[in-house]
Amino acid sequence: MNKKKYIILIIFLIASHGMLVANQDSVKSRIPISIKAGYKAPSEGNYHSTNSGFGLSLSARFLFSNKFSFHPSFFLWTSKYKFINPYHENITLKSISALIGYQFDIREFTIEPKLGLGLSKASDTSKQLFTSFLGVGLNYNYDADIRIQLDILQQNASVFDVGGSGPLFDNILLLFGFEFTL
């Protein structure tokens, strides 16, 4: 994907945070940055996971009360797959998605159901893939600005065309990482 898109998205997130900080009487906001690495369970189709992947998440957190917050985030996931054919081609899948989650606080832990939609690009084709994520995150609040995160996400990616002639990815992602708040 184009690096300009990433830069524009980061600038948009920072600008939206600035607008929210100006209105802190009704909503508190923070910009958490998460860095995650994870394991992918292999799919049952023609593509199988060959190694772990890397994720980066930029998000804003809107606190509506002490126990409830809304957490939209931008999520980048990159990983490698092996296509099951005589040549065993290696394919890299890069996904960029927007995740929305609701955070429920339980003492020093938080539970966050997540839903996300986005686009992916496979290295072997020029087609854009539609990607969806569904899962849950469990966070341990180590400090006011540091959180230890464990996410379990179901990733589905397929091409837009009706015939279904392109690749289909269906994986379980187990992500572990840290979140730092700016």
Short mmCIF file of N, CA and C in Angstrom, two decimals:
data_model
loop_
_atom_site.label_atom_id
_atom_site.label_comp_id
_atom_site.label_asym_id
_atom_site.label_seq_id
_atom_site.Cartn_x
_atom_site.Cartn_y
_atom_site.Cartn_z
N MET A 1 0.84 -1.17 0.00
CA MET A 1 0.00 0.00 0.00
C MET A 1 0.89 1.24 0.00
N ASN A 2 0.31 2.32 -0.29
CA ASN A 2 1.04 3.55 -0.44
C ASN A 2 1.38 4.17 0.92
N LYS A 3 2.63 4.60 1.09
CA LYS A 3 3.06 5.19 2.36
C LYS A 3 2.35 6.51 2.62
N LYS A 4 1.94 7.21 1.56
CA LYS A 4 1.25 8.48 1.74
C LYS A 4 -0.07 8.28 2.47
N LYS A 5 -0.74 7.16 2.22
CA LYS A 5 -2.00 6.88 2.91
C LYS A 5 -1.78 6.73 4.41
N TYR A 6 -0.68 6.06 4.79
CA TYR A 6 -0.37 5.89 6.21
C TYR A 6 -0.09 7.24 6.87
N ILE A 7 0.68 8.07 6.20
CA ILE A 7 1.03 9.38 6.75
C ILE A 7 -0.21 10.25 6.91
N ILE A 8 -1.09 10.24 5.91
CA ILE A 8 -2.32 11.03 5.98
C ILE A 8 -3.20 10.53 7.13
N LEU A 9 -3.28 9.22 7.30
CA LEU A 9 -4.09 8.67 8.38
C LEU A 9 -3.53 9.04 9.75
N ILE A 10 -2.23 8.99 9.91
CA ILE A 10 -1.60 9.38 11.18
C ILE A 10 -1.85 10.85 11.47
N ILE A 11 -1.71 11.71 10.45
CA ILE A 11 -1.97 13.14 10.63
C ILE A 11 -3.43 13.37 11.02
N PHE A 12 -4.35 12.63 10.38
CA PHE A 12 -5.77 12.75 10.71
C PHE A 12 -6.04 12.36 12.17
N LEU A 13 -5.41 11.27 12.62
CA LEU A 13 -5.61 10.85 14.01
C LEU A 13 -5.09 11.88 15.00
N ILE A 14 -3.94 12.44 14.70
CA ILE A 14 -3.36 13.46 15.60
C ILE A 14 -4.22 14.72 15.59
N ALA A 15 -4.69 15.12 14.40
CA ALA A 15 -5.54 16.32 14.32
C ALA A 15 -6.86 16.11 15.04
N SER A 16 -7.45 14.93 14.90
CA SER A 16 -8.72 14.67 15.59
C SER A 16 -8.51 14.65 17.10
N HIS A 17 -7.35 14.17 17.53
CA HIS A 17 -7.05 14.21 18.96
C HIS A 17 -6.97 15.66 19.44
N GLY A 18 -6.33 16.52 18.66
CA GLY A 18 -6.22 17.92 19.03
C GLY A 18 -7.58 18.59 19.16
N MET A 19 -8.49 18.25 18.28
CA MET A 19 -9.84 18.81 18.36
C MET A 19 -10.57 18.31 19.59
N LEU A 20 -10.34 17.06 19.97
CA LEU A 20 -11.01 16.51 21.13
C LEU A 20 -10.45 17.07 22.44
N VAL A 21 -9.16 17.36 22.45
CA VAL A 21 -8.56 17.93 23.66
C VAL A 21 -9.15 19.29 23.96
N ALA A 22 -9.52 20.03 22.90
CA ALA A 22 -10.12 21.34 23.10
C ALA A 22 -11.49 21.24 23.78
N ASN A 23 -12.14 20.10 23.68
CA ASN A 23 -13.47 19.91 24.25
C ASN A 23 -13.43 18.88 25.38
N GLN A 24 -12.57 19.06 26.34
CA GLN A 24 -12.39 18.07 27.40
C GLN A 24 -13.43 18.18 28.51
N ASP A 25 -14.32 19.15 28.45
CA ASP A 25 -15.33 19.24 29.49
C ASP A 25 -16.28 18.06 29.45
N SER A 26 -16.60 17.57 28.24
CA SER A 26 -17.57 16.48 28.14
C SER A 26 -16.91 15.13 27.90
N VAL A 27 -15.77 15.09 27.23
CA VAL A 27 -15.14 13.82 26.87
C VAL A 27 -13.64 13.93 27.10
N LYS A 28 -13.08 12.98 27.83
CA LYS A 28 -11.63 12.91 27.99
C LYS A 28 -11.07 12.08 26.85
N SER A 29 -9.89 12.44 26.34
CA SER A 29 -9.32 11.67 25.23
C SER A 29 -7.83 11.48 25.44
N ARG A 30 -7.32 10.38 24.87
CA ARG A 30 -5.90 10.07 24.90
C ARG A 30 -5.54 9.42 23.58
N ILE A 31 -4.26 9.45 23.21
CA ILE A 31 -3.81 8.74 22.02
C ILE A 31 -2.92 7.60 22.47
N PRO A 32 -3.46 6.39 22.54
CA PRO A 32 -2.61 5.24 22.85
C PRO A 32 -1.97 4.67 21.58
N ILE A 33 -0.72 4.26 21.67
CA ILE A 33 -0.02 3.61 20.57
C ILE A 33 0.32 2.20 21.03
N SER A 34 -0.12 1.21 20.27
CA SER A 34 0.13 -0.19 20.61
C SER A 34 1.09 -0.79 19.61
N ILE A 35 2.03 -1.56 20.10
CA ILE A 35 2.92 -2.34 19.26
C ILE A 35 2.70 -3.80 19.64
N LYS A 36 2.32 -4.62 18.64
CA LYS A 36 1.95 -6.00 18.93
C LYS A 36 2.65 -6.95 17.97
N ALA A 37 3.00 -8.09 18.47
CA ALA A 37 3.48 -9.19 17.64
C ALA A 37 2.56 -10.36 17.91
N GLY A 38 2.44 -11.26 16.94
CA GLY A 38 1.48 -12.31 17.15
C GLY A 38 1.74 -13.58 16.39
N TYR A 39 0.88 -14.54 16.66
CA TYR A 39 0.91 -15.84 16.02
C TYR A 39 -0.37 -16.01 15.22
N LYS A 40 -0.26 -16.63 14.04
CA LYS A 40 -1.43 -16.88 13.22
C LYS A 40 -1.68 -18.38 13.16
N ALA A 41 -2.89 -18.79 13.44
CA ALA A 41 -3.27 -20.19 13.23
C ALA A 41 -3.49 -20.39 11.74
N PRO A 42 -3.03 -21.50 11.15
CA PRO A 42 -3.16 -21.68 9.71
C PRO A 42 -4.61 -21.82 9.26
N SER A 43 -4.85 -21.41 8.02
CA SER A 43 -6.19 -21.52 7.46
C SER A 43 -6.39 -22.91 6.86
N GLU A 44 -7.62 -23.21 6.51
CA GLU A 44 -7.93 -24.51 5.94
C GLU A 44 -7.92 -24.49 4.42
N GLY A 45 -7.75 -23.32 3.79
CA GLY A 45 -7.80 -23.23 2.34
C GLY A 45 -6.44 -23.49 1.71
N ASN A 46 -6.18 -22.81 0.62
CA ASN A 46 -4.94 -22.99 -0.13
C ASN A 46 -3.76 -22.25 0.49
N TYR A 47 -4.03 -21.31 1.37
CA TYR A 47 -2.97 -20.51 1.97
C TYR A 47 -2.76 -20.96 3.41
N HIS A 48 -1.53 -21.14 3.80
CA HIS A 48 -1.21 -21.54 5.17
C HIS A 48 -0.19 -20.55 5.75
N SER A 49 -0.34 -20.27 6.99
CA SER A 49 0.57 -19.36 7.67
C SER A 49 1.94 -20.01 7.80
N THR A 50 2.98 -19.24 7.52
CA THR A 50 4.33 -19.79 7.63
C THR A 50 5.10 -19.21 8.80
N ASN A 51 4.72 -18.07 9.29
CA ASN A 51 5.43 -17.49 10.43
C ASN A 51 4.54 -16.48 11.14
N SER A 52 5.10 -15.85 12.14
CA SER A 52 4.33 -14.87 12.90
C SER A 52 4.28 -13.56 12.13
N GLY A 53 3.52 -12.63 12.65
CA GLY A 53 3.36 -11.34 12.00
C GLY A 53 3.63 -10.20 12.96
N PHE A 54 3.45 -8.99 12.46
CA PHE A 54 3.70 -7.79 13.25
C PHE A 54 2.52 -6.85 13.11
N GLY A 55 2.11 -6.25 14.19
CA GLY A 55 0.99 -5.32 14.15
C GLY A 55 1.35 -4.00 14.81
N LEU A 56 0.79 -2.93 14.29
CA LEU A 56 0.94 -1.60 14.87
C LEU A 56 -0.44 -0.98 14.93
N SER A 57 -0.77 -0.41 16.07
CA SER A 57 -2.10 0.15 16.24
C SER A 57 -1.99 1.56 16.79
N LEU A 58 -2.65 2.50 16.14
CA LEU A 58 -2.78 3.87 16.63
C LEU A 58 -4.26 4.10 16.91
N SER A 59 -4.57 4.66 18.05
CA SER A 59 -5.98 4.78 18.38
C SER A 59 -6.22 5.97 19.29
N ALA A 60 -7.48 6.31 19.41
CA ALA A 60 -7.92 7.33 20.36
C ALA A 60 -8.85 6.64 21.33
N ARG A 61 -8.85 7.09 22.55
CA ARG A 61 -9.72 6.51 23.55
C ARG A 61 -10.58 7.62 24.11
N PHE A 62 -11.89 7.47 24.02
CA PHE A 62 -12.83 8.45 24.52
C PHE A 62 -13.48 7.89 25.77
N LEU A 63 -13.18 8.47 26.92
CA LEU A 63 -13.70 7.97 28.19
C LEU A 63 -15.01 8.68 28.51
N PHE A 64 -16.10 7.91 28.59
CA PHE A 64 -17.41 8.47 28.90
C PHE A 64 -17.74 8.36 30.38
N SER A 65 -17.09 7.43 31.06
CA SER A 65 -17.27 7.27 32.50
C SER A 65 -16.05 6.52 33.02
N ASN A 66 -16.05 6.21 34.30
CA ASN A 66 -14.93 5.46 34.87
C ASN A 66 -14.88 4.03 34.38
N LYS A 67 -16.00 3.49 33.89
CA LYS A 67 -16.07 2.09 33.51
C LYS A 67 -16.24 1.85 32.01
N PHE A 68 -16.49 2.89 31.22
CA PHE A 68 -16.85 2.68 29.82
C PHE A 68 -16.12 3.66 28.91
N SER A 69 -15.60 3.16 27.81
CA SER A 69 -14.96 4.04 26.83
C SER A 69 -15.19 3.50 25.42
N PHE A 70 -15.05 4.38 24.45
CA PHE A 70 -15.17 4.05 23.03
C PHE A 70 -13.77 4.13 22.44
N HIS A 71 -13.37 3.14 21.65
CA HIS A 71 -11.96 3.01 21.28
C HIS A 71 -11.78 2.75 19.78
N PRO A 72 -11.94 3.78 18.92
CA PRO A 72 -11.64 3.57 17.50
C PRO A 72 -10.14 3.54 17.28
N SER A 73 -9.66 2.66 16.41
CA SER A 73 -8.22 2.56 16.18
C SER A 73 -7.91 2.20 14.75
N PHE A 74 -6.72 2.55 14.34
CA PHE A 74 -6.17 2.22 13.04
C PHE A 74 -5.19 1.07 13.27
N PHE A 75 -5.32 -0.02 12.52
CA PHE A 75 -4.54 -1.23 12.78
C PHE A 75 -3.84 -1.66 11.50
N LEU A 76 -2.53 -1.84 11.58
CA LEU A 76 -1.72 -2.33 10.46
C LEU A 76 -1.19 -3.70 10.85
N TRP A 77 -1.42 -4.71 10.00
CA TRP A 77 -0.97 -6.07 10.26
C TRP A 77 -0.26 -6.58 9.02
N THR A 78 0.94 -7.08 9.18
CA THR A 78 1.67 -7.66 8.05
C THR A 78 2.14 -9.06 8.44
N SER A 79 2.03 -10.00 7.51
CA SER A 79 2.41 -11.39 7.79
C SER A 79 2.68 -12.12 6.49
N LYS A 80 3.31 -13.28 6.59
CA LYS A 80 3.66 -14.07 5.41
C LYS A 80 2.87 -15.37 5.38
N TYR A 81 2.57 -15.81 4.17
CA TYR A 81 1.83 -17.05 3.94
C TYR A 81 2.56 -17.86 2.88
N LYS A 82 2.28 -19.13 2.85
CA LYS A 82 2.83 -20.00 1.80
C LYS A 82 1.66 -20.58 1.02
N PHE A 83 1.69 -20.39 -0.31
CA PHE A 83 0.62 -20.90 -1.17
C PHE A 83 0.90 -22.37 -1.47
N ILE A 84 -0.09 -23.19 -1.26
CA ILE A 84 0.11 -24.63 -1.45
C ILE A 84 -0.01 -24.95 -2.95
N ASN A 85 1.12 -24.97 -3.61
CA ASN A 85 1.21 -25.36 -5.02
C ASN A 85 2.59 -25.98 -5.22
N PRO A 86 2.93 -26.48 -6.40
CA PRO A 86 4.24 -27.12 -6.57
C PRO A 86 5.42 -26.20 -6.30
N TYR A 87 5.22 -24.88 -6.41
CA TYR A 87 6.33 -23.93 -6.24
C TYR A 87 6.43 -23.40 -4.82
N HIS A 88 5.43 -23.61 -3.99
CA HIS A 88 5.40 -23.11 -2.60
C HIS A 88 5.77 -21.64 -2.54
N GLU A 89 5.02 -20.83 -3.25
CA GLU A 89 5.29 -19.39 -3.30
C GLU A 89 5.04 -18.76 -1.92
N ASN A 90 5.91 -17.85 -1.55
CA ASN A 90 5.71 -17.08 -0.33
C ASN A 90 4.94 -15.82 -0.67
N ILE A 91 3.94 -15.51 0.12
CA ILE A 91 3.08 -14.36 -0.12
C ILE A 91 3.01 -13.54 1.16
N THR A 92 3.18 -12.24 1.04
CA THR A 92 3.06 -11.35 2.18
C THR A 92 1.72 -10.64 2.09
N LEU A 93 0.97 -10.65 3.16
CA LEU A 93 -0.32 -9.97 3.23
C LEU A 93 -0.19 -8.79 4.17
N LYS A 94 -0.49 -7.59 3.68
CA LYS A 94 -0.48 -6.39 4.51
C LYS A 94 -1.91 -5.90 4.62
N SER A 95 -2.36 -5.72 5.85
CA SER A 95 -3.74 -5.30 6.10
C SER A 95 -3.73 -3.99 6.85
N ILE A 96 -4.63 -3.10 6.46
CA ILE A 96 -4.85 -1.85 7.18
C ILE A 96 -6.34 -1.78 7.48
N SER A 97 -6.68 -1.61 8.74
CA SER A 97 -8.08 -1.69 9.14
C SER A 97 -8.38 -0.65 10.20
N ALA A 98 -9.65 -0.33 10.32
CA ALA A 98 -10.15 0.51 11.40
C ALA A 98 -10.93 -0.38 12.34
N LEU A 99 -10.51 -0.43 13.59
CA LEU A 99 -11.17 -1.26 14.60
C LEU A 99 -11.98 -0.36 15.54
N ILE A 100 -13.14 -0.84 15.91
CA ILE A 100 -13.95 -0.14 16.89
C ILE A 100 -14.19 -1.10 18.04
N GLY A 101 -13.99 -0.63 19.26
CA GLY A 101 -14.19 -1.48 20.41
C GLY A 101 -14.80 -0.71 21.56
N TYR A 102 -15.48 -1.42 22.42
CA TYR A 102 -16.00 -0.86 23.67
C TYR A 102 -15.20 -1.45 24.81
N GLN A 103 -14.74 -0.62 25.70
CA GLN A 103 -13.86 -1.07 26.77
C GLN A 103 -14.65 -1.11 28.08
N PHE A 104 -14.58 -2.25 28.75
CA PHE A 104 -15.22 -2.42 30.05
C PHE A 104 -14.13 -2.65 31.09
N ASP A 105 -14.08 -1.81 32.10
CA ASP A 105 -13.06 -1.92 33.14
C ASP A 105 -13.53 -2.83 34.26
N ILE A 106 -12.63 -3.74 34.67
CA ILE A 106 -12.86 -4.62 35.82
C ILE A 106 -11.59 -4.54 36.67
N ARG A 107 -11.58 -3.64 37.62
CA ARG A 107 -10.42 -3.36 38.46
C ARG A 107 -9.22 -3.00 37.60
N GLU A 108 -8.12 -3.76 37.68
CA GLU A 108 -6.94 -3.42 36.88
C GLU A 108 -6.96 -4.06 35.49
N PHE A 109 -7.99 -4.82 35.16
CA PHE A 109 -8.14 -5.44 33.84
C PHE A 109 -9.23 -4.73 33.04
N THR A 110 -9.11 -4.77 31.72
CA THR A 110 -10.18 -4.29 30.85
C THR A 110 -10.45 -5.35 29.79
N ILE A 111 -11.71 -5.49 29.44
CA ILE A 111 -12.13 -6.39 28.37
C ILE A 111 -12.68 -5.51 27.26
N GLU A 112 -12.26 -5.81 26.03
CA GLU A 112 -12.64 -4.96 24.91
C GLU A 112 -13.06 -5.78 23.69
N PRO A 113 -14.36 -5.95 23.45
CA PRO A 113 -14.79 -6.58 22.20
C PRO A 113 -14.44 -5.66 21.03
N LYS A 114 -13.98 -6.23 19.90
CA LYS A 114 -13.51 -5.44 18.77
C LYS A 114 -14.15 -5.91 17.47
N LEU A 115 -14.38 -4.96 16.58
CA LEU A 115 -14.88 -5.22 15.24
C LEU A 115 -14.14 -4.29 14.30
N GLY A 116 -13.65 -4.80 13.17
CA GLY A 116 -12.89 -3.96 12.26
C GLY A 116 -13.11 -4.31 10.81
N LEU A 117 -12.96 -3.31 9.96
CA LEU A 117 -13.04 -3.46 8.51
C LEU A 117 -11.87 -2.73 7.88
N GLY A 118 -11.40 -3.23 6.75
CA GLY A 118 -10.30 -2.55 6.09
C GLY A 118 -9.95 -3.19 4.77
N LEU A 119 -8.75 -2.88 4.31
CA LEU A 119 -8.24 -3.38 3.03
C LEU A 119 -6.94 -4.12 3.24
N SER A 120 -6.67 -5.08 2.38
CA SER A 120 -5.42 -5.83 2.41
C SER A 120 -4.84 -5.88 1.01
N LYS A 121 -3.56 -6.17 0.95
CA LYS A 121 -2.86 -6.30 -0.33
C LYS A 121 -1.96 -7.51 -0.22
N ALA A 122 -2.11 -8.46 -1.14
CA ALA A 122 -1.24 -9.64 -1.20
C ALA A 122 -0.14 -9.39 -2.22
N SER A 123 1.05 -9.87 -1.92
CA SER A 123 2.21 -9.58 -2.77
C SER A 123 2.15 -10.29 -4.12
N ASP A 124 1.30 -11.32 -4.28
CA ASP A 124 1.26 -12.05 -5.54
C ASP A 124 0.21 -11.54 -6.52
N THR A 125 -0.62 -10.60 -6.12
CA THR A 125 -1.69 -10.11 -6.98
C THR A 125 -1.81 -8.60 -6.87
N SER A 126 -2.40 -7.99 -7.87
CA SER A 126 -2.59 -6.54 -7.83
C SER A 126 -3.97 -6.17 -7.29
N LYS A 127 -4.75 -7.15 -6.88
CA LYS A 127 -6.11 -6.90 -6.40
C LYS A 127 -6.11 -6.46 -4.94
N GLN A 128 -7.06 -5.57 -4.62
CA GLN A 128 -7.30 -5.19 -3.24
C GLN A 128 -8.21 -6.25 -2.60
N LEU A 129 -7.92 -6.59 -1.38
CA LEU A 129 -8.74 -7.56 -0.65
C LEU A 129 -9.51 -6.82 0.43
N PHE A 130 -10.75 -7.23 0.64
CA PHE A 130 -11.58 -6.70 1.72
C PHE A 130 -11.28 -7.52 2.96
N THR A 131 -11.00 -6.87 4.08
CA THR A 131 -10.61 -7.55 5.30
C THR A 131 -11.58 -7.21 6.43
N SER A 132 -11.90 -8.21 7.22
CA SER A 132 -12.69 -7.97 8.43
C SER A 132 -12.00 -8.63 9.61
N PHE A 133 -12.12 -7.99 10.76
CA PHE A 133 -11.59 -8.51 12.01
C PHE A 133 -12.72 -8.56 13.03
N LEU A 134 -12.74 -9.62 13.82
CA LEU A 134 -13.71 -9.76 14.89
C LEU A 134 -13.00 -10.46 16.04
N GLY A 135 -13.11 -9.91 17.23
CA GLY A 135 -12.43 -10.56 18.35
C GLY A 135 -12.60 -9.82 19.65
N VAL A 136 -11.69 -10.13 20.56
CA VAL A 136 -11.74 -9.55 21.90
C VAL A 136 -10.31 -9.27 22.37
N GLY A 137 -10.17 -8.22 23.16
CA GLY A 137 -8.89 -7.89 23.75
C GLY A 137 -8.98 -7.92 25.27
N LEU A 138 -7.92 -8.39 25.90
CA LEU A 138 -7.81 -8.39 27.35
C LEU A 138 -6.58 -7.56 27.70
N ASN A 139 -6.77 -6.52 28.51
CA ASN A 139 -5.69 -5.61 28.86
C ASN A 139 -5.46 -5.61 30.36
N TYR A 140 -4.18 -5.55 30.74
CA TYR A 140 -3.81 -5.39 32.14
C TYR A 140 -3.26 -3.98 32.29
N ASN A 141 -3.86 -3.18 33.14
CA ASN A 141 -3.44 -1.79 33.35
C ASN A 141 -2.26 -1.77 34.32
N TYR A 142 -1.05 -1.83 33.76
CA TYR A 142 0.17 -1.85 34.56
C TYR A 142 0.40 -0.52 35.24
N ASP A 143 0.16 0.54 34.53
CA ASP A 143 0.36 1.90 35.01
C ASP A 143 -0.73 2.76 34.36
N ALA A 144 -0.81 4.02 34.72
CA ALA A 144 -1.81 4.89 34.10
C ALA A 144 -1.58 5.06 32.61
N ASP A 145 -0.32 4.97 32.16
CA ASP A 145 0.00 5.17 30.76
C ASP A 145 0.56 3.94 30.07
N ILE A 146 0.62 2.80 30.75
CA ILE A 146 1.17 1.57 30.16
C ILE A 146 0.18 0.43 30.38
N ARG A 147 -0.12 -0.28 29.29
CA ARG A 147 -1.03 -1.43 29.37
C ARG A 147 -0.39 -2.62 28.66
N ILE A 148 -0.57 -3.80 29.24
CA ILE A 148 -0.14 -5.04 28.60
C ILE A 148 -1.38 -5.64 27.94
N GLN A 149 -1.26 -6.00 26.65
CA GLN A 149 -2.43 -6.39 25.87
C GLN A 149 -2.32 -7.81 25.32
N LEU A 150 -3.45 -8.48 25.29
CA LEU A 150 -3.58 -9.78 24.63
C LEU A 150 -4.86 -9.72 23.80
N ASP A 151 -4.73 -9.87 22.49
CA ASP A 151 -5.89 -9.82 21.58
C ASP A 151 -6.04 -11.15 20.87
N ILE A 152 -7.27 -11.58 20.71
CA ILE A 152 -7.61 -12.74 19.88
C ILE A 152 -8.56 -12.23 18.81
N LEU A 153 -8.11 -12.26 17.54
CA LEU A 153 -8.89 -11.73 16.44
C LEU A 153 -9.07 -12.77 15.35
N GLN A 154 -10.24 -12.81 14.76
CA GLN A 154 -10.51 -13.62 13.58
C GLN A 154 -10.35 -12.70 12.37
N GLN A 155 -9.41 -13.03 11.47
CA GLN A 155 -9.17 -12.22 10.27
C GLN A 155 -9.72 -12.96 9.05
N ASN A 156 -10.53 -12.28 8.27
CA ASN A 156 -11.03 -12.80 7.00
C ASN A 156 -10.69 -11.78 5.93
N ALA A 157 -10.06 -12.23 4.85
CA ALA A 157 -9.72 -11.34 3.74
C ALA A 157 -10.03 -12.05 2.43
N SER A 158 -10.71 -11.35 1.53
CA SER A 158 -11.02 -11.90 0.21
C SER A 158 -11.15 -10.75 -0.78
N VAL A 159 -11.14 -11.09 -2.07
CA VAL A 159 -11.20 -10.05 -3.10
C VAL A 159 -12.63 -9.55 -3.24
N PHE A 160 -12.75 -8.35 -3.84
CA PHE A 160 -14.06 -7.72 -4.02
C PHE A 160 -14.90 -8.39 -5.12
N ASP A 161 -14.26 -9.03 -6.09
CA ASP A 161 -15.01 -9.51 -7.25
C ASP A 161 -16.00 -10.60 -6.87
N VAL A 162 -17.08 -10.69 -7.66
CA VAL A 162 -18.17 -11.60 -7.35
C VAL A 162 -17.78 -13.05 -7.60
N GLY A 163 -16.93 -13.29 -8.57
CA GLY A 163 -16.58 -14.66 -8.93
C GLY A 163 -15.71 -15.36 -7.91
N GLY A 164 -15.08 -14.65 -7.02
CA GLY A 164 -14.24 -15.27 -6.01
C GLY A 164 -13.00 -15.92 -6.57
N SER A 165 -12.42 -15.31 -7.62
CA SER A 165 -11.27 -15.92 -8.27
C SER A 165 -9.96 -15.63 -7.57
N GLY A 166 -9.96 -14.74 -6.61
CA GLY A 166 -8.72 -14.34 -5.97
C GLY A 166 -8.46 -15.09 -4.68
N PRO A 167 -7.45 -14.70 -3.95
CA PRO A 167 -7.10 -15.40 -2.71
C PRO A 167 -8.12 -15.15 -1.60
N LEU A 168 -8.17 -16.09 -0.68
CA LEU A 168 -9.04 -15.99 0.49
C LEU A 168 -8.20 -16.35 1.71
N PHE A 169 -8.14 -15.47 2.69
CA PHE A 169 -7.38 -15.70 3.90
C PHE A 169 -8.35 -15.76 5.07
N ASP A 170 -8.21 -16.75 5.91
CA ASP A 170 -9.07 -16.93 7.07
C ASP A 170 -8.18 -17.42 8.20
N ASN A 171 -7.88 -16.56 9.15
CA ASN A 171 -6.92 -16.89 10.20
C ASN A 171 -7.39 -16.41 11.56
N ILE A 172 -6.89 -17.07 12.58
CA ILE A 172 -7.03 -16.61 13.96
C ILE A 172 -5.70 -15.94 14.32
N LEU A 173 -5.76 -14.72 14.81
CA LEU A 173 -4.56 -13.99 15.22
C LEU A 173 -4.54 -13.92 16.74
N LEU A 174 -3.43 -14.31 17.32
CA LEU A 174 -3.20 -14.17 18.75
C LEU A 174 -2.10 -13.15 18.90
N LEU A 175 -2.44 -11.96 19.39
CA LEU A 175 -1.51 -10.83 19.45
C LEU A 175 -1.16 -10.51 20.89
N PHE A 176 0.10 -10.24 21.12
CA PHE A 176 0.57 -9.81 22.44
C PHE A 176 1.36 -8.52 22.24
N GLY A 177 1.12 -7.54 23.10
CA GLY A 177 1.83 -6.29 22.93
C GLY A 177 1.68 -5.36 24.11
N PHE A 178 2.19 -4.16 23.92
CA PHE A 178 2.17 -3.11 24.93
C PHE A 178 1.55 -1.87 24.33
N GLU A 179 0.86 -1.12 25.18
CA GLU A 179 0.26 0.14 24.76
C GLU A 179 0.83 1.27 25.61
N PHE A 180 1.29 2.30 24.93
CA PHE A 180 1.82 3.49 25.59
C PHE A 180 0.93 4.67 25.21
N THR A 181 0.59 5.48 26.17
CA THR A 181 -0.31 6.60 25.93
C THR A 181 0.47 7.90 25.85
N LEU A 182 0.17 8.66 24.81
CA LEU A 182 0.79 9.99 24.64
C LEU A 182 -0.09 11.05 25.24
#
